[in-house]
């Protein structure tokens, strides 16, 4: 029931539409990583991170800003908002740096370890119990990561460690998002994410700035922020139309996009080790995501 004068209408449940939107969102994230990898070969990676945040923030201001949305910046937990936003910035910077040295399918396979880190951190931070089933899923998932990384002779570039740390920081970001959902509006949290990221990304800019002159580079910088922002918006639309438990497994369709884009743009073909490890990670990660989503109230 809506209050008088409330024009907000909750979208009707539409699972198939939600699934389609989820797949579209993860495709946009794959395109974001592909663009970042291509750009990092032409300009400093810190400029790439800056473009991703500042352009996203500038575009989001057209929809959400303190003048059209009164109280947008009002938060009950400002420190946690800043910490959460800084965690996402760290994830982006680490992931974009790793992309300079790793294949797209390798980075996304490692980043799929996020649910395992969430399960590990949720205990001490949220007081959630980690039962035997979750521990087994975590152990199996990390075994899959070891197949992808193959530490020691014949393994992939040490930059894989950056991707693993990025997965851990993103897991902390997810947990702080859950904590903020109890006190702050989603629009407020989204606004701080883009604002803090833009400010932090601008700090090193005077020391690394190089003016891009190639039209393709400029266009890619503009597209990077736009696609990243659109992906997050579509993700919100997906969750408004289908339960999290329904959408969770479709996160892993991103690896299909990453493999296709890696081959089309960079001529990269995934190894059998990467495919085998990714399959194990996806299976155990899907179990954790669906189990946790069904355990939590909508």
Backbone as numpy.savetxt, mean C-alpha at the origin, in Angstrom:
# Nx Ny Nz CAx CAy CAz Cx Cy Cz
-31.01 4.53 9.17 -31.86 5.72 9.17 -30.98 6.96 9.17
-31.32 7.97 8.33 -30.51 9.17 8.22 -31.14 10.29 9.00
-30.28 11.11 9.57 -30.76 12.28 10.29 -31.26 13.32 9.31
-32.19 14.21 9.74 -32.68 15.25 8.85 -31.53 16.08 8.31
-31.56 16.29 7.00 -30.53 17.11 6.37 -29.28 16.34 6.00
-29.21 15.05 6.36 -28.04 14.25 6.03 -28.20 13.74 4.61
-27.31 14.15 3.74 -27.41 13.78 2.33 -26.53 12.58 1.99
-25.83 12.05 2.99 -24.96 10.91 2.72 -25.79 9.64 2.58
-25.52 8.90 1.52 -26.24 7.65 1.27 -25.21 6.53 1.21
-25.39 5.52 2.06 -24.49 4.38 2.06 -24.77 3.52 0.84
-23.77 3.19 0.03 -23.99 2.37 -1.15 -24.58 1.02 -0.78
-25.49 0.53 -1.63 -26.07 -0.78 -1.40 -25.01 -1.86 -1.60
-25.08 -2.94 -0.82 -24.10 -4.02 -0.99 -24.12 -4.55 -2.42
-22.96 -4.68 -3.02 -22.83 -5.18 -4.38 -21.49 -5.92 -4.48
-21.44 -7.18 -4.01 -20.17 -7.90 -3.92 -19.39 -7.96 -5.23
-20.08 -8.22 -6.34 -19.36 -8.32 -7.61 -18.74 -6.99 -8.02
-19.48 -5.91 -7.76 -18.94 -4.57 -8.05 -17.73 -4.30 -7.14
-17.86 -4.69 -5.87 -16.75 -4.50 -4.94 -15.51 -5.26 -5.36
-15.69 -6.49 -5.81 -14.55 -7.30 -6.27 -13.90 -6.66 -7.50
-14.74 -6.19 -8.44 -14.20 -5.53 -9.63 -13.40 -4.28 -9.26
-13.93 -3.50 -8.31 -13.23 -2.30 -7.87 -11.92 -2.65 -7.16
-11.93 -3.72 -6.37 -10.71 -4.15 -5.69 -9.63 -4.53 -6.71
-10.01 -5.28 -7.72 -9.05 -5.66 -8.75 -8.52 -4.44 -9.49
-9.40 -3.46 -9.73 -8.97 -2.22 -10.38 -8.00 -1.45 -9.49
-8.26 -1.45 -8.19 -7.39 -0.74 -7.25 -5.99 -1.35 -7.23
-5.91 -2.68 -7.13 -4.58 -3.30 -7.06 -3.85 -3.19 -8.39
-4.59 -3.12 -9.50 -3.96 -2.87 -10.80 -3.32 -1.48 -10.82
-4.01 -0.52 -10.21 -3.46 0.84 -10.16 -2.21 0.88 -9.29
-2.18 0.08 -8.22 -0.99 0.02 -7.37 0.18 -0.61 -8.13
-0.12 -1.61 -8.96 0.93 -2.22 -9.79 1.47 -1.20 -10.79
0.57 -0.41 -11.36 0.99 0.63 -12.31 1.81 1.71 -11.60
1.45 2.02 -10.34 2.22 2.98 -9.56 3.65 2.50 -9.36
3.82 1.25 -8.97 5.16 0.71 -8.76 5.95 0.65 -10.06
5.28 0.29 -11.15 5.95 0.23 -12.45 6.45 1.60 -12.86
5.60 2.62 -12.68 5.98 3.98 -13.02 7.14 4.45 -12.15
7.08 4.12 -10.86 8.15 4.52 -9.94 9.48 3.87 -10.33
9.43 2.60 -10.70 10.64 1.90 -11.11 11.23 2.54 -12.37
10.38 2.86 -13.32 10.85 3.49 -14.56 11.43 4.88 -14.27
10.75 5.65 -13.44 11.22 7.00 -13.12 12.55 6.98 -12.37
12.74 6.00 -11.48 13.96 5.96 -10.67 15.21 5.73 -11.52
15.01 5.27 -12.76 16.14 5.11 -13.68 16.48 6.43 -14.37
15.64 7.44 -14.21 15.83 8.72 -14.89 16.06 9.89 -13.95
15.49 9.81 -12.72 15.67 10.89 -11.74 15.88 10.27 -10.36
16.34 11.09 -9.42 16.59 10.63 -8.06 15.32 10.06 -7.45
15.45 8.94 -6.72 14.28 8.26 -6.17 13.54 9.14 -5.17
14.24 10.04 -4.47 13.57 10.93 -3.53 12.64 11.91 -4.25
13.00 12.28 -5.48 12.12 13.13 -6.28 10.89 12.34 -6.72
11.09 11.06 -6.98 9.97 10.19 -7.35 8.98 10.09 -6.19
9.50 9.89 -4.98 8.64 9.82 -3.79 7.92 11.15 -3.60
8.62 12.26 -3.79 8.03 13.59 -3.65 6.87 13.77 -4.64
7.09 13.38 -5.89 6.05 13.53 -6.91 4.82 12.69 -6.55
5.06 11.49 -6.04 3.94 10.63 -5.68 3.05 11.27 -4.62
3.66 11.91 -3.64 2.90 12.49 -2.53 2.32 13.86 -2.87
3.12 14.74 -3.40 2.69 16.13 -3.61 1.57 16.21 -4.65
1.72 15.45 -5.73 0.69 15.49 -6.77 -0.60 14.84 -6.27
-0.45 13.74 -5.53 -1.61 13.11 -4.91 -2.31 14.08 -3.97
-1.54 14.79 -3.16 -2.11 15.74 -2.20 -2.82 16.89 -2.91
-2.18 17.41 -3.96 -2.77 18.52 -4.71 -4.11 18.13 -5.33
-4.17 16.91 -5.87 -5.42 16.46 -6.48 -6.48 16.17 -5.44
-6.06 15.61 -4.29 -7.04 15.30 -3.25 -7.65 16.55 -2.65
-6.92 17.67 -2.69 -7.46 18.93 -2.16 -8.69 19.40 -2.94
-8.80 18.94 -4.19 -9.97 19.31 -4.98 -11.24 18.67 -4.43
-11.08 17.55 -3.70 -12.22 16.83 -3.14 -12.36 17.08 -1.66
-11.24 16.92 -0.92 -11.25 17.10 0.53 -10.30 18.22 0.92
-10.83 19.27 1.50 -9.98 20.34 2.01 -10.69 21.00 3.19
-9.93 21.69 4.06 -10.53 22.26 5.28 -11.61 23.29 5.02
-11.68 23.83 3.81 -12.68 24.87 3.52 -14.02 24.26 3.10
-13.98 23.18 2.36 -15.24 22.55 1.92 -15.71 21.47 2.88
-14.80 20.97 3.73 -15.15 19.95 4.72 -14.80 20.49 6.11
-15.71 21.18 6.76 -15.42 21.74 8.09 -14.98 20.67 9.08
-13.98 20.99 9.86 -13.49 20.05 10.86 -12.61 18.95 10.31
-12.19 19.08 9.05 -11.40 18.02 8.42 -10.10 17.74 9.17
-9.47 18.78 9.70 -8.17 18.62 10.36 -8.30 18.35 11.86
-9.54 18.24 12.35 -9.75 18.02 13.78 -9.49 16.54 14.12
-8.51 16.30 14.96 -8.15 14.93 15.34 -7.97 14.85 16.85
-8.37 13.73 17.41 -8.21 13.52 18.84 -6.83 12.92 19.17
-6.14 12.45 18.14 -4.83 11.82 18.36 -3.84 12.34 17.31
-3.43 13.60 17.41 -2.55 14.19 16.39 -1.20 13.48 16.27
-0.63 13.06 17.40 0.68 12.38 17.34 0.56 11.06 16.57
-0.49 10.31 16.85 -0.68 9.03 16.15 -0.94 9.27 14.66
-1.64 10.34 14.33 -1.86 10.67 12.92 -0.53 10.91 12.21
0.36 11.64 12.86 1.67 11.94 12.26 2.51 10.67 12.16
2.48 9.85 13.20 3.24 8.59 13.19 2.74 7.69 12.08
1.42 7.56 11.96 0.84 6.71 10.92 1.24 7.19 9.53
1.15 8.48 9.30 1.50 9.04 7.99 2.99 8.85 7.70
3.82 9.00 8.73 5.26 8.80 8.55 5.58 7.35 8.21
4.82 6.41 8.78 5.02 5.00 8.47 4.72 4.71 7.00
3.65 5.31 6.47 3.33 5.09 5.07 4.39 5.73 4.18
4.89 6.90 4.58 5.97 7.54 3.82 7.20 6.64 3.79
7.56 6.07 4.94 8.71 5.18 5.01 8.51 3.97 4.11
7.30 3.42 4.10 7.00 2.28 3.24 7.22 2.64 1.78
6.71 3.79 1.37 6.84 4.23 -0.02 8.30 4.43 -0.40
9.06 5.13 0.46 10.47 5.41 0.17 11.28 4.11 0.09
11.05 3.20 1.02 11.78 1.93 1.01 11.42 1.09 -0.22
10.13 1.03 -0.55 9.68 0.23 -1.68 10.20 0.79 -2.99
10.13 2.12 -3.17 10.61 2.74 -4.41 12.12 2.55 -4.56
12.85 2.60 -3.44 14.30 2.37 -3.49 14.60 0.93 -3.90
13.87 -0.01 -3.31 14.08 -1.43 -3.65 13.76 -1.71 -5.11
12.79 -1.00 -5.66 12.38 -1.21 -7.05 13.49 -0.88 -8.04
14.48 -0.09 -7.62 15.60 0.22 -8.50 16.43 -1.03 -8.80
16.39 -2.00 -7.89 17.29 -3.15 -7.99 16.57 -4.48 -8.17
15.28 -4.52 -7.84 14.55 -5.78 -7.90 13.52 -5.76 -9.02
13.10 -6.94 -9.42 12.01 -7.05 -10.38 10.69 -6.75 -9.69
9.71 -6.35 -10.47 8.40 -6.01 -9.92 7.78 -7.21 -9.19
7.88 -8.39 -9.80 7.27 -9.57 -9.17 7.97 -9.93 -7.87
9.26 -9.62 -7.75 9.98 -9.91 -6.51 9.53 -8.99 -5.37
9.42 -7.70 -5.67 9.03 -6.76 -4.61 7.62 -7.03 -4.13
6.70 -7.31 -5.06 5.32 -7.52 -4.64 5.19 -8.83 -3.86
5.96 -9.85 -4.21 5.93 -11.11 -3.47 6.39 -10.91 -2.03
7.43 -10.10 -1.85 7.92 -9.82 -0.50 6.92 -8.96 0.27
6.33 -7.98 -0.41 5.36 -7.10 0.25 4.10 -7.86 0.67
3.86 -9.02 0.06 2.72 -9.83 0.45 2.88 -10.42 1.86
4.05 -10.19 2.48 4.26 -10.65 3.86 3.59 -9.71 4.87
2.95 -8.65 4.41 2.31 -7.68 5.31 1.36 -8.35 6.31
0.45 -9.25 5.87 -0.46 -9.87 6.86 0.26 -10.60 7.98
1.44 -11.15 7.69 2.18 -11.86 8.74 2.72 -10.88 9.78
3.21 -9.74 9.31 3.70 -8.72 10.25 2.53 -8.14 11.06
1.38 -7.98 10.41 0.20 -7.47 11.13 -0.16 -8.43 12.25
-0.15 -9.73 11.94 -0.48 -10.73 12.95 0.54 -10.71 14.10
1.82 -10.49 13.77 2.86 -10.44 14.80 2.72 -9.21 15.70
2.45 -8.04 15.06 2.40 -6.78 15.81 1.07 -6.57 16.54
0.01 -7.21 16.05 -1.32 -6.97 16.63 -1.39 -7.42 18.08
-0.60 -8.42 18.44 -0.61 -8.90 19.82 -0.17 -7.84 20.81
1.08 -7.35 20.71 1.54 -6.36 21.68 0.89 -4.99 21.54
0.46 -4.61 20.31 -0.07 -3.26 20.10 -1.58 -3.17 20.31
-2.30 -4.22 19.95 -3.76 -4.19 20.04 -4.31 -5.18 21.07
-3.44 -5.98 21.63 -3.90 -6.96 22.61 -4.63 -8.12 21.99
-4.42 -8.36 20.68 -5.08 -9.47 20.01 -4.27 -10.75 20.22
-4.96 -11.83 20.49 -4.30 -13.11 20.74 -3.85 -13.75 19.43
-2.59 -14.19 19.40 -2.06 -14.90 18.24 -2.09 -16.39 18.55
-3.09 -17.08 18.01 -3.27 -18.49 18.30 -2.35 -19.37 17.48
-2.46 -20.67 17.70 -1.60 -21.64 17.02 -1.79 -21.59 15.50
-3.05 -21.49 15.06 -3.30 -21.45 13.61 -2.63 -20.26 12.95
-2.69 -19.08 13.61 -2.06 -17.89 13.04 -0.55 -18.03 13.02
0.03 -18.61 14.09 1.48 -18.82 14.11 1.91 -19.75 12.98
1.15 -20.81 12.74 1.49 -21.73 11.65 1.42 -21.02 10.29
0.38 -20.18 10.11 0.26 -19.44 8.85 1.42 -18.47 8.68
1.84 -17.83 9.77 2.97 -16.90 9.72 4.26 -17.63 9.34
4.50 -18.79 9.96 5.71 -19.56 9.68 5.73 -20.03 8.22
4.59 -20.53 7.74 4.51 -20.98 6.35 4.72 -19.80 5.40
4.14 -18.67 5.73 4.29 -17.49 4.88 5.73 -17.03 4.77
6.43 -17.00 5.88 7.83 -16.58 5.85 8.71 -17.61 5.13
8.31 -18.87 5.16 9.02 -19.88 4.37 8.90 -19.55 2.88
7.71 -19.07 2.48 7.52 -18.64 1.10 8.39 -17.44 0.76
8.52 -16.50 1.70 9.38 -15.34 1.48 10.83 -15.77 1.29
11.27 -16.77 2.06 12.65 -17.26 1.92 12.88 -17.86 0.54
11.85 -18.47 -0.03 11.98 -19.00 -1.40 12.18 -17.87 -2.40
11.49 -16.76 -2.18 11.62 -15.62 -3.09 12.99 -14.97 -2.94
13.40 -14.73 -1.69 14.64 -14.00 -1.41 15.87 -14.89 -1.62
15.77 -16.19 -1.21 16.87 -17.14 -1.32 18.16 -16.56 -0.76
18.21 -16.33 0.56 19.42 -15.75 1.16 20.63 -16.64 0.92
21.78 -16.01 0.70 23.00 -16.75 0.44 23.33 -16.76 -1.03
24.16 -17.67 -1.45 24.61 -17.73 -2.84 23.42 -17.93 -3.79
23.41 -17.16 -4.84 22.36 -17.30 -5.84 21.09 -16.57 -5.51
21.04 -15.86 -4.38 19.84 -15.13 -4.01 19.71 -13.83 -4.78
18.62 -13.11 -4.54 18.40 -11.85 -5.25 19.15 -10.73 -4.55
19.06 -9.54 -5.10 19.80 -8.36 -4.61 19.47 -8.10 -3.13
20.49 -7.63 -2.37 20.24 -7.31 -0.95 19.14 -6.28 -0.72
18.75 -5.57 -1.77 17.65 -4.60 -1.64 16.36 -5.27 -1.22
16.32 -6.60 -1.31 15.14 -7.33 -0.84 14.87 -7.04 0.63
15.94 -6.74 1.38 15.77 -6.40 2.80 14.93 -5.13 2.93
15.13 -4.18 2.01 14.34 -2.94 2.04 12.86 -3.24 1.85
12.56 -4.17 0.95 11.16 -4.54 0.72 10.57 -5.20 1.96
11.36 -6.02 2.64 10.88 -6.69 3.84 10.62 -5.68 4.95
11.52 -4.69 5.10 11.31 -3.64 6.10 10.09 -2.80 5.71
9.90 -2.56 4.41 8.72 -1.82 3.94 7.44 -2.56 4.31
7.45 -3.88 4.21 6.28 -4.67 4.60 6.00 -4.51 6.09
7.07 -4.47 6.89 6.89 -4.31 8.34 6.34 -2.92 8.68
6.85 -1.87 8.02 6.35 -0.52 8.30 4.91 -0.37 7.83
4.56 -1.04 6.73 3.18 -0.96 6.26 2.24 -1.69 7.22
2.73 -2.77 7.80 1.91 -3.49 8.79 1.62 -2.60 9.99
2.64 -1.87 10.45 2.45 -0.91 11.55 1.49 0.20 11.13
1.60 0.62 9.89 0.68 1.64 9.34 -0.76 1.11 9.38
-0.95 -0.15 9.01 -2.29 -0.74 9.03 -2.86 -0.79 10.44
-2.01 -1.15 11.40 -2.46 -1.24 12.79 -2.80 0.13 13.35
-1.98 1.14 13.05 -2.30 2.50 13.53 -3.55 3.03 12.84
-3.80 2.61 11.62 -5.05 2.99 10.94 -6.24 2.44 11.69
-6.12 1.19 12.14 -7.19 0.55 12.90 -7.41 1.29 14.24
-6.31 1.72 14.85 -6.40 2.43 16.13 -7.08 3.79 15.95
-6.75 4.48 14.85 -7.33 5.81 14.61 -8.80 5.73 14.21
-9.21 4.61 13.65 -10.60 4.46 13.22 -11.56 4.57 14.40
-11.06 4.37 15.62 -11.91 4.44 16.81 -12.21 5.89 17.21
-11.36 6.83 16.78 -11.50 8.21 17.26 -11.66 9.25 16.16
-11.06 9.02 14.98 -11.04 10.04 13.93 -11.80 9.59 12.70
-12.33 10.57 11.97 -13.05 10.28 10.74 -12.08 9.83 9.65
-12.56 9.00 8.72 -11.72 8.48 7.65 -11.15 9.61 6.79
-11.98 10.63 6.52 -11.53 11.75 5.69 -10.37 12.49 6.37
-10.46 12.62 7.69 -9.38 13.28 8.44 -8.08 12.49 8.32
-8.19 11.18 8.47 -7.00 10.33 8.39 -6.40 10.37 6.99
-7.23 10.33 5.96 -6.74 10.41 4.58 -6.05 11.74 4.32
-6.60 12.82 4.85 -6.02 14.15 4.65 -4.64 14.23 5.27
-4.51 13.76 6.51 -3.21 13.81 7.19 -2.18 12.93 6.49
-2.62 11.82 5.94 -1.70 10.94 5.22 -1.01 11.67 4.08
-1.80 12.37 3.27 -1.24 13.09 2.13 -0.46 14.33 2.57
-0.96 15.03 3.59 -0.31 16.25 4.06 1.07 15.96 4.66
1.13 15.04 5.60 2.41 14.71 6.26 3.40 14.14 5.26
2.92 13.26 4.39 3.79 12.68 3.37 4.40 13.74 2.47
3.59 14.71 2.07 4.09 15.79 1.21 5.13 16.63 1.91
4.89 16.94 3.19 5.85 17.76 3.96 7.17 17.02 4.13
7.10 15.75 4.55 8.33 14.97 4.79 9.09 14.77 3.48
8.38 14.50 2.40 9.03 14.27 1.11 9.71 15.53 0.58
9.24 16.69 1.01 9.81 17.96 0.53 11.09 18.36 1.27
11.34 17.76 2.45 12.50 18.15 3.25 13.83 17.93 2.52
14.08 16.74 1.93 15.37 16.55 1.25 15.44 17.13 -0.16
14.33 17.69 -0.64 14.25 18.12 -2.04 15.35 19.11 -2.45
15.67 20.15 -1.63 16.71 21.10 -2.04 18.08 20.45 -2.28
18.32 19.29 -1.66 19.63 18.65 -1.76 19.72 17.68 -2.95
18.57 17.27 -3.48 18.59 16.26 -4.56 17.89 16.74 -5.84
17.34 17.92 -5.81 16.50 18.35 -6.93 17.28 18.44 -8.24
16.70 17.92 -9.28 17.20 18.07 -10.65 15.97 18.29 -11.52
15.94 19.37 -12.25 14.76 19.73 -13.02 14.57 18.78 -14.19
13.47 18.05 -14.22 13.23 17.13 -15.34 12.92 17.91 -16.62
13.53 17.48 -17.70 13.32 18.16 -18.99 12.67 17.25 -20.02
12.74 15.96 -19.80 12.13 15.01 -20.72 10.62 15.01 -20.51
9.83 15.28 -21.56 8.36 15.30 -21.41 7.81 13.98 -20.88
8.46 12.87 -21.24 7.99 11.57 -20.76 8.17 11.46 -19.24
9.27 11.98 -18.73 9.53 11.96 -17.29 8.52 12.85 -16.56
8.28 14.03 -17.09 7.32 14.95 -16.47 5.92 14.33 -16.46
5.53 13.73 -17.58 4.23 13.09 -17.66 4.09 11.93 -16.69
5.18 11.15 -16.55 5.16 10.02 -15.61 5.06 10.49 -14.17
5.73 11.61 -13.85 5.65 12.16 -12.49 4.23 12.59 -12.17
3.58 13.24 -13.12 2.20 13.67 -12.92 1.26 12.46 -12.79
1.48 11.47 -13.65 0.64 10.29 -13.63 0.82 9.45 -12.38
2.04 9.47 -11.82 2.34 8.68 -10.63 1.42 9.06 -9.47
1.36 10.35 -9.16 0.51 10.81 -8.06 -0.96 10.60 -8.34
-1.37 10.82 -9.60 -2.77 10.69 -9.96 -3.24 9.23 -9.85
-2.43 8.31 -10.35 -2.81 6.89 -10.32 -2.81 6.36 -8.89
-1.80 6.77 -8.10 -1.75 6.32 -6.71 -2.97 6.81 -5.93
-3.31 8.09 -6.10 -4.48 8.64 -5.43 -5.77 7.97 -5.87
-5.90 7.74 -7.18 -7.10 7.08 -7.71 -7.23 5.67 -7.16
-6.10 4.97 -7.02 -6.13 3.62 -6.50 -6.68 3.55 -5.09
-6.23 4.48 -4.23 -6.73 4.50 -2.84 -8.21 4.85 -2.79
-8.65 5.75 -3.68 -10.06 6.13 -3.72 -10.93 4.95 -4.15
-10.48 4.23 -5.18 -11.23 3.06 -5.67 -11.26 1.97 -4.60
-10.18 1.86 -3.82 -10.14 0.88 -2.74 -11.22 1.17 -1.70
-11.42 2.45 -1.39 -12.47 2.85 -0.45 -13.85 2.49 -1.01
-14.05 2.75 -2.30 -15.32 2.41 -2.95 -15.58 0.91 -2.90
-14.53 0.12 -3.08 -14.68 -1.34 -3.05 -15.16 -1.81 -1.68
-14.55 -1.27 -0.61 -14.93 -1.69 0.74 -16.31 -1.17 1.15
-16.82 -0.18 0.43 -18.16 0.30 0.71 -19.22 -0.61 0.09
-18.80 -1.51 -0.79 -19.75 -2.35 -1.51 -19.64 -3.84 -1.23
-18.58 -4.24 -0.54 -18.42 -5.66 -0.24 -17.66 -5.82 1.07
-17.92 -6.89 1.83 -17.22 -7.12 3.10 -15.73 -7.34 2.88
-14.94 -7.02 3.89 -13.49 -7.19 3.81 -13.12 -8.64 3.54
-13.86 -9.58 4.16 -13.55 -11.00 3.96 -13.74 -11.43 2.51
-14.68 -10.80 1.82 -14.91 -11.11 0.41 -13.80 -10.55 -0.46
-13.33 -9.35 -0.13 -12.34 -8.66 -0.95 -10.91 -9.12 -0.71
-10.62 -9.59 0.52 -9.24 -9.87 0.91 -8.45 -10.72 -0.09
-8.97 -11.85 -0.56 -8.15 -12.68 -1.47 -7.78 -11.98 -2.77
-8.58 -11.02 -3.21 -8.34 -10.39 -4.50 -7.19 -9.39 -4.46
-6.68 -9.10 -3.26 -5.48 -8.28 -3.15 -4.34 -8.92 -3.94
-4.33 -10.25 -3.94 -3.21 -10.97 -4.54 -3.26 -11.02 -6.06
-4.33 -10.51 -6.67 -4.33 -10.41 -8.13 -3.28 -9.40 -8.61
-2.75 -8.62 -7.66 -1.73 -7.63 -8.03 -0.49 -8.29 -8.63
-0.19 -9.51 -8.22 1.01 -10.15 -8.74 0.88 -10.44 -10.23
-0.35 -10.68 -10.70 -0.57 -10.90 -12.13 -0.26 -9.63 -12.91
-0.72 -8.49 -12.38 -0.44 -7.21 -13.03 1.05 -6.91 -13.00
1.72 -7.21 -11.88 3.14 -6.93 -11.76 3.96 -7.78 -12.74
3.59 -9.05 -12.87 4.30 -9.92 -13.81 4.11 -9.42 -15.24
2.86 -9.06 -15.58 2.58 -8.58 -16.94 3.32 -7.27 -17.23
3.27 -6.32 -16.29 3.93 -5.03 -16.50 5.45 -5.19 -16.49
5.97 -6.07 -15.64 7.41 -6.31 -15.63 7.91 -6.84 -16.96
7.11 -7.71 -17.58 7.49 -8.26 -18.88 7.32 -7.22 -19.99
6.20 -6.49 -19.99 5.93 -5.53 -21.05 6.88 -4.33 -21.02
7.15 -3.80 -19.82 7.92 -2.57 -19.71 9.42 -2.83 -19.59
9.81 -3.88 -18.83 11.23 -4.09 -18.54 11.77 -5.41 -19.11
10.91 -6.21 -19.74 11.36 -7.49 -20.28 11.77 -8.48 -19.22
11.17 -8.38 -18.02 11.52 -9.24 -16.91 10.56 -10.43 -16.82
11.12 -11.61 -16.63 10.33 -12.83 -16.49 10.57 -13.40 -15.09
9.52 -13.70 -14.33 9.71 -14.22 -12.97 10.35 -15.61 -12.99
11.20 -15.85 -11.99 11.83 -17.17 -11.87 10.85 -18.14 -11.23
11.15 -19.43 -11.35 10.30 -20.44 -10.71 10.35 -20.31 -9.20
11.51 -19.89 -8.64 11.62 -19.67 -7.20 10.64 -18.60 -6.74
10.58 -17.50 -7.51 9.67 -16.40 -7.15 8.22 -16.85 -7.22
7.86 -17.58 -8.28 6.48 -18.04 -8.44 6.09 -19.02 -7.33
7.01 -19.92 -7.00 6.71 -20.90 -5.94 6.56 -20.21 -4.59
7.50 -19.30 -4.28 7.42 -18.56 -3.02 6.17 -17.71 -2.94
5.82 -17.04 -4.06 4.63 -16.20 -4.08 3.37 -17.02 -3.85
3.33 -18.23 -4.42 2.15 -19.09 -4.24 1.97 -19.45 -2.76
3.07 -19.76 -2.08 2.99 -20.10 -0.65 2.56 -18.89 0.17
3.16 -17.74 -0.14 2.82 -16.51 0.59 1.36 -16.15 0.40
0.88 -16.27 -0.84 -0.52 -15.93 -1.14 -1.47 -16.86 -0.40
-1.17 -18.14 -0.38 -2.05 -19.10 0.29 -2.15 -18.81 1.78
-1.01 -18.64 2.45 -1.03 -18.40 3.89 -1.55 -17.00 4.21
-1.21 -16.02 3.37 -1.68 -14.66 3.59 -3.19 -14.54 3.42
-3.72 -15.24 2.43 -5.17 -15.23 2.22 -5.89 -15.82 3.43
-5.34 -16.88 3.97 -5.93 -17.49 5.16 -5.98 -16.49 6.31
-4.86 -15.78 6.54 -4.81 -14.81 7.63 -5.79 -13.66 7.40
-5.82 -13.13 6.17 -6.68 -11.99 5.87 -8.16 -12.34 6.05
-8.56 -13.46 5.48 -9.98 -13.86 5.55 -10.35 -14.21 6.99
-9.46 -14.89 7.70 -9.76 -15.28 9.08 -9.93 -14.04 9.95
-9.02 -13.07 9.82 -9.10 -11.87 10.65 -10.27 -10.99 10.27
-10.55 -10.91 8.96 -11.67 -10.07 8.51 -13.01 -10.61 9.02
-13.15 -11.93 9.06 -14.39 -12.53 9.53 -14.52 -12.45 11.06
-13.37 -12.38 11.73 -13.39 -12.32 13.19 -13.75 -10.95 13.70
-13.49 -9.90 12.88 -13.76 -8.52 13.34 -15.16 -8.09 12.89
-15.84 -7.28 13.67 -17.12 -6.73 13.25 -16.94 -5.83 12.03
-17.95 -5.78 11.18 -17.86 -4.91 9.99 -17.77 -3.47 10.43
